[in-house]
């Protein structure tokens, strides 16, 4: 574990989305246009050590890695305990 003292940390996340089509017509489709993050830190540690901490935190973040690396997504739906054919493409 890295022993780096950080006095203050604040994260700002902006997500840009789009939505097309119609829910009523069954053509709705949502998408993400991009995600921007800004990390503001206050620390007396040397910048190289803080940069190493940020890199390590990003590499160890499941959410960030899921966004950076393609992966399989499996979904299932049930209705009254029975399988429901409601897949997206």
CSV table of C-alpha atoms in Angstrom, one decimal, residues 5-72:
chain,number,residue,atom,x,y,z
A,5,UNK,CA,-0.6,11.8,2.6
A,6,UNK,CA,-3.4,13.7,0.9
A,7,UNK,CA,-5.1,16.5,2.9
A,8,UNK,CA,-8.0,17.0,0.5
A,9,UNK,CA,-9.5,15.3,-2.5
A,10,UNK,CA,-12.4,16.2,-4.7
A,11,UNK,CA,-13.6,14.5,-7.8
A,12,UNK,CA,-15.8,16.1,-10.5
A,13,UNK,CA,-17.5,13.8,-13.0
A,14,UNK,CA,-19.3,15.0,-16.1
A,15,UNK,CA,-21.2,12.5,-18.3
A,16,UNK,CA,-22.6,13.5,-21.7
A,17,UNK,CA,-25.5,11.3,-22.9
A,18,UNK,CA,-27.9,11.1,-25.9
A,19,UNK,CA,-31.3,9.5,-26.4
A,20,UNK,CA,-33.0,8.8,-29.7
A,21,UNK,CA,-36.2,7.3,-30.8
A,22,UNK,CA,-39.5,6.7,-29.0
A,23,UNK,CA,-40.4,4.6,-25.9
A,24,UNK,CA,-44.0,4.4,-27.2
A,25,UNK,CA,-42.8,3.2,-30.7
A,26,UNK,CA,-40.2,0.8,-29.2
A,27,UNK,CA,-37.3,2.6,-30.9
A,28,UNK,CA,-35.7,4.3,-27.9
A,29,UNK,CA,-32.0,4.1,-27.7
A,30,UNK,CA,-29.7,5.7,-25.2
A,31,UNK,CA,-26.0,6.2,-25.5
A,32,UNK,CA,-23.0,7.8,-23.7
A,33,UNK,CA,-21.1,10.4,-25.7
A,34,UNK,CA,-18.3,10.7,-23.1
A,35,UNK,CA,-17.3,10.9,-19.5
A,36,UNK,CA,-14.9,13.5,-18.2
A,37,UNK,CA,-13.3,13.4,-14.7
A,38,UNK,CA,-11.3,16.0,-12.8
A,39,UNK,CA,-9.5,15.1,-9.6
A,40,UNK,CA,-8.4,18.0,-7.4
A,41,UNK,CA,-5.9,17.1,-4.7
A,42,UNK,CA,-4.1,18.9,-2.0
A,43,UNK,CA,-0.9,17.3,-0.7
A,44,UNK,CA,2.6,18.2,0.5
A,45,UNK,CA,4.0,15.0,-1.2
A,46,UNK,CA,6.2,15.3,-4.3
A,47,UNK,CA,4.2,15.5,-7.6
A,48,UNK,CA,5.7,12.2,-8.8
A,49,UNK,CA,4.4,10.3,-5.8
A,50,UNK,CA,0.9,11.8,-6.1
A,51,UNK,CA,0.9,11.0,-9.8
A,52,UNK,CA,1.8,7.4,-9.0
A,53,UNK,CA,-1.0,7.3,-6.5
A,54,UNK,CA,-3.5,8.6,-9.1
A,55,UNK,CA,-2.3,6.1,-11.7
A,56,UNK,CA,-2.6,3.2,-9.2
A,57,UNK,CA,-6.1,4.3,-8.1
A,58,UNK,CA,-7.3,4.5,-11.8
A,59,UNK,CA,-5.9,1.1,-12.6
A,60,UNK,CA,-7.5,-0.4,-9.5
A,61,UNK,CA,-10.9,1.1,-10.2
A,62,UNK,CA,-13.4,-1.5,-11.4
A,63,UNK,CA,-15.7,1.2,-12.9
A,64,UNK,CA,-13.0,3.0,-14.9
A,65,UNK,CA,-11.5,-0.3,-16.2
A,66,UNK,CA,-15.0,-1.5,-17.3
A,67,UNK,CA,-15.3,1.7,-19.3
A,68,UNK,CA,-11.7,1.5,-20.8
A,69,UNK,CA,-11.7,-2.1,-21.7
A,70,UNK,CA,-14.3,-4.0,-23.8
A,71,UNK,CA,-16.1,-6.8,-21.9
A,72,UNK,CA,-19.0,-9.1,-22.1
